[in-house]
Each structure stands twice: as C-alpha cells, then as structure tokens.
Amino acid sequence: MEKMLSQSNATYRWLQERPANHWSRSHFSTHCKCDMLLNNLCESFNSAIIEARDKPILTLLERIRSYLMLRMARLRETVWTHDVGPRIFGIVEKLTTESAQCIASYAGGGKYQVINIHRGMYVVDLERHTCTFRKWDLCGIPCSHSMAAIAKTEKSPYDFLHSLYK
C-alpha cells in the first residue's frame, strides 16, 4: 500500500475505502474455491437469451426454460474419460508440466519447501492442501508448486483436487 501511495494518492484512498477482500487475492475467502473477482457467467447467459430479452415475460421465461433444459441434457450426455471433467484434466496436465520448473524438498510433517526457478520459494502442506502461493487454497486445484511436492510422494495429483471437481 505504501508503494501504491507513492504512485497514486487517489488510488490509495480509493482502495482504503473498500474492504481488502473485495480487491486483493491475499484476502479472498478460501471457502468457495474461486480465485476470480469476476466471472463471465452472466454475460454468457445474457448472450444465450439475447433474442428473447425484449419479448413478453412468459416468452422470455419459456426461452430460458428451454435453453436450460437443452443445456442440462447435453451436459448429461457428456462422457468423462477421467475422474474429473475435461477442462480440469487439461488444467492439471498443464500444471504438471509447469511443475518441472520447481524443486521440492521435504521439510517434515507433510510440508515441502518448493523453489520455482523463476518466481521464488513457497511452502506446500500436502496434509492441509495449502500452498503459500494461495492458488490451491483459493480454487481447490493444486498449483505447479504443489504438483512438484505431490510428485515427490508418487501419488496422483487427482487425489489432491477438491471434491467439487470429481
């Protein structure tokens, strides 16, 4: 915040007036498993019903019902080839590849010191499913640092995903 004050007094005051959990990842709740301030759910939904938005309410509601029915039917027919959905599988595979840039050292008690050759050092606690990088804590998917520690245990990274992804 002191750096911010030296850059812009107006920005500093604006941030001071708002709770930090509204704008800083370091203060986000880890309960909901979402690390984003915003998502595009409402924009996606609005684009799906764009032609019905100016219709009478019953027509609009019928269009929404029909859209949701077809979407749920399509999703039910989707066959997962893994224990997790294809998007999460892709994220885990990408993070596993990125973990090659990390060196994990066992520190005892399920904790690891992980050094990323480009970004610094982090503490990973495999028992509590946390990393000081906080990405794992926030979204429930182990970060690349955590993946490096998991690789040391020779366990599957999918065992460390939050249950909502399975």
Tab-separated table of C-alpha atoms in Angstrom:
chain	number	residue	atom	x	y	z
A	1	MET	CA	0.000	0.000	0.000
A	2	GLU	CA	2.958	2.335	0.651
A	3	LYS	CA	4.134	1.709	-2.911
A	4	MET	CA	0.629	2.496	-4.105
A	5	LEU	CA	0.630	5.750	-2.135
A	6	SER	CA	3.885	6.825	-3.782
A	7	GLN	CA	2.371	6.052	-7.220
A	8	SER	CA	-1.121	7.498	-6.836
A	9	ASN	CA	-2.712	9.165	-3.851
A	10	ALA	CA	-6.210	8.886	-5.380
A	11	THR	CA	-5.870	5.148	-5.960
A	12	TYR	CA	-4.562	4.652	-2.430
A	13	ARG	CA	-7.573	6.483	-0.963
A	14	TRP	CA	-9.987	4.545	-3.205
A	15	LEU	CA	-8.562	1.201	-2.037
A	16	GLN	CA	-8.511	2.286	1.617
A	17	GLU	CA	-12.267	2.933	1.453
A	18	ARG	CA	-13.043	-0.647	0.348
A	19	PRO	CA	-12.605	-3.929	2.203
A	20	ALA	CA	-9.465	-5.767	1.053
A	21	ASN	CA	-11.412	-8.990	0.464
A	22	HIS	CA	-13.140	-7.221	-2.474
A	23	TRP	CA	-9.960	-6.438	-4.390
A	24	SER	CA	-6.980	-8.410	-3.051
A	25	ARG	CA	-6.380	-12.129	-3.596
A	26	SER	CA	-4.499	-12.252	-0.304
A	27	HIS	CA	-7.805	-11.586	1.467
A	28	PHE	CA	-10.147	-13.743	-0.642
A	29	SER	CA	-12.063	-16.434	1.222
A	30	THR	CA	-10.791	-19.971	0.596
A	31	HIS	CA	-14.217	-21.469	1.285
A	32	CYS	CA	-15.840	-21.001	-2.131
A	33	LYS	CA	-12.917	-22.351	-4.257
A	34	CYS	CA	-12.983	-19.492	-6.743
A	35	ASP	CA	-9.973	-17.234	-7.143
A	36	MET	CA	-11.577	-14.743	-9.502
A	37	LEU	CA	-13.140	-11.401	-8.711
A	38	LEU	CA	-15.489	-11.702	-11.675
A	39	ASN	CA	-16.749	-14.423	-13.938
A	40	ASN	CA	-18.478	-14.355	-17.275
A	41	LEU	CA	-21.495	-16.419	-16.229
A	42	CYS	CA	-23.986	-13.569	-16.524
A	43	GLU	CA	-22.512	-12.420	-19.858
A	44	SER	CA	-22.729	-15.968	-21.238
A	45	PHE	CA	-26.290	-16.336	-20.018
A	46	ASN	CA	-27.308	-12.978	-21.477
A	47	SER	CA	-25.836	-13.873	-24.863
A	48	ALA	CA	-27.800	-17.146	-24.843
A	49	ILE	CA	-31.121	-15.331	-24.345
A	50	ILE	CA	-30.370	-12.150	-26.295
A	51	GLU	CA	-33.171	-12.607	-28.846
A	52	ALA	CA	-35.724	-13.260	-26.080
A	53	ARG	CA	-34.837	-10.372	-23.757
A	54	ASP	CA	-37.233	-7.905	-25.377
A	55	LYS	CA	-40.143	-10.393	-25.528
A	56	PRO	CA	-43.044	-10.577	-23.052
A	57	ILE	CA	-42.150	-12.153	-19.706
A	58	LEU	CA	-43.787	-15.544	-20.419
A	59	THR	CA	-41.962	-15.872	-23.730
A	60	LEU	CA	-38.689	-14.892	-22.037
A	61	LEU	CA	-39.190	-17.434	-19.247
A	62	GLU	CA	-40.090	-20.165	-21.747
A	63	ARG	CA	-36.908	-19.418	-23.710
A	64	ILE	CA	-34.820	-19.622	-20.518
A	65	ARG	CA	-36.517	-22.899	-19.512
A	66	SER	CA	-35.913	-24.386	-22.939
A	67	TYR	CA	-32.288	-23.211	-23.026
A	68	LEU	CA	-31.534	-24.686	-19.583
A	69	MET	CA	-33.311	-27.971	-20.393
A	70	LEU	CA	-31.282	-28.452	-23.595
A	71	ARG	CA	-28.031	-27.440	-21.865
A	72	MET	CA	-28.559	-29.892	-18.998
A	73	ALA	CA	-29.452	-32.692	-21.422
A	74	ARG	CA	-26.299	-32.024	-23.448
A	75	LEU	CA	-24.140	-31.993	-20.303
A	76	ARG	CA	-25.696	-35.264	-19.076
A	77	GLU	CA	-24.640	-36.957	-22.307
A	78	THR	CA	-21.033	-35.809	-21.944
A	79	VAL	CA	-18.828	-38.771	-21.063
A	80	TRP	CA	-15.823	-38.020	-18.908
A	81	THR	CA	-12.800	-40.152	-19.742
A	82	HIS	CA	-11.222	-39.360	-16.350
A	83	ASP	CA	-12.366	-38.857	-12.762
A	84	VAL	CA	-12.575	-35.123	-13.482
A	85	GLY	CA	-14.047	-33.097	-16.336
A	86	PRO	CA	-12.014	-32.393	-19.462
A	87	ARG	CA	-11.331	-28.747	-18.571
A	88	ILE	CA	-9.972	-29.637	-15.131
A	89	PHE	CA	-7.983	-32.531	-16.622
A	90	GLY	CA	-6.336	-30.073	-19.031
A	91	ILE	CA	-5.506	-27.658	-16.204
A	92	VAL	CA	-3.943	-30.445	-14.111
A	93	GLU	CA	-1.874	-31.664	-17.067
A	94	LYS	CA	-0.638	-28.115	-17.784
A	95	LEU	CA	0.293	-27.549	-14.130
A	96	THR	CA	2.061	-30.912	-14.011
A	97	THR	CA	4.209	-29.778	-16.945
A	98	GLU	CA	4.887	-26.407	-15.269
A	99	SER	CA	5.960	-28.206	-12.079
A	100	ALA	CA	9.149	-29.227	-13.920
A	101	GLN	CA	10.377	-25.694	-13.129
A	102	CYS	CA	10.056	-26.397	-9.402
A	103	ILE	CA	12.325	-28.189	-6.962
A	104	ALA	CA	10.536	-29.687	-3.953
A	105	SER	CA	12.331	-30.597	-0.725
A	106	TYR	CA	10.618	-32.486	2.089
A	107	ALA	CA	10.501	-30.414	5.292
A	108	GLY	CA	8.669	-32.901	7.541
A	109	GLY	CA	5.055	-33.208	8.646
A	110	GLY	CA	3.660	-33.328	5.125
A	111	LYS	CA	5.269	-29.976	4.289
A	112	TYR	CA	7.589	-29.199	1.404
A	113	GLN	CA	9.764	-26.254	0.509
A	114	VAL	CA	9.336	-25.655	-3.198
A	115	ILE	CA	11.618	-23.402	-5.177
A	116	ASN	CA	10.397	-22.191	-8.544
A	117	ILE	CA	13.444	-21.420	-10.681
A	118	HIS	CA	11.759	-18.239	-11.989
A	119	ARG	CA	9.453	-16.994	-9.232
A	120	GLY	CA	10.670	-17.692	-5.719
A	121	MET	CA	10.087	-20.076	-2.837
A	122	TYR	CA	6.834	-21.464	-1.444
A	123	VAL	CA	5.701	-23.759	1.358
A	124	VAL	CA	3.347	-26.575	0.391
A	125	ASP	CA	1.411	-28.517	3.025
A	126	LEU	CA	0.017	-31.655	1.407
A	127	GLU	CA	-1.915	-32.662	4.530
A	128	ARG	CA	-3.827	-29.363	4.684
A	129	HIS	CA	-3.939	-28.898	0.882
A	130	THR	CA	-2.349	-25.445	1.033
A	131	CYS	CA	0.462	-23.533	-0.635
A	132	THR	CA	1.766	-20.086	0.285
A	133	PHE	CA	1.168	-19.118	-3.362
A	134	ARG	CA	-2.551	-19.426	-2.352
A	135	LYS	CA	-3.818	-20.552	-5.770
A	136	TRP	CA	-4.510	-24.083	-4.437
A	137	ASP	CA	-6.214	-22.674	-1.342
A	138	LEU	CA	-8.482	-20.448	-3.420
A	139	CYS	CA	-9.565	-22.695	-6.270
A	140	GLY	CA	-9.044	-26.258	-4.981
A	141	ILE	CA	-6.688	-27.242	-7.814
A	142	PRO	CA	-3.056	-27.809	-6.800
A	143	CYS	CA	-0.704	-25.194	-8.274
A	144	SER	CA	2.546	-26.089	-10.029
A	145	HIS	CA	4.440	-25.834	-6.712
A	146	SER	CA	2.037	-28.290	-5.128
A	147	MET	CA	2.346	-30.569	-8.161
A	148	ALA	CA	6.112	-30.708	-7.609
A	149	ALA	CA	5.564	-31.740	-3.979
A	150	ILE	CA	2.909	-34.285	-4.971
A	151	ALA	CA	5.332	-35.788	-7.496
A	152	LYS	CA	7.789	-36.399	-4.624
A	153	THR	CA	5.143	-38.557	-2.913
A	154	GLU	CA	4.492	-40.516	-6.120
A	155	LYS	CA	0.734	-40.008	-5.601
A	156	SER	CA	-1.735	-38.879	-8.237
A	157	PRO	CA	-2.442	-35.131	-8.365
A	158	TYR	CA	-6.108	-36.027	-8.832
A	159	ASP	CA	-6.162	-37.309	-5.237
A	160	PHE	CA	-5.449	-33.725	-4.131
A	161	LEU	CA	-8.193	-31.981	-6.118
A	162	HIS	CA	-11.121	-30.563	-4.177
A	163	SER	CA	-14.097	-32.950	-4.242
A	164	LEU	CA	-16.272	-30.473	-6.155
A	165	TYR	CA	-14.249	-31.260	-9.308
A	166	LYS	CA	-14.856	-35.005	-9.123
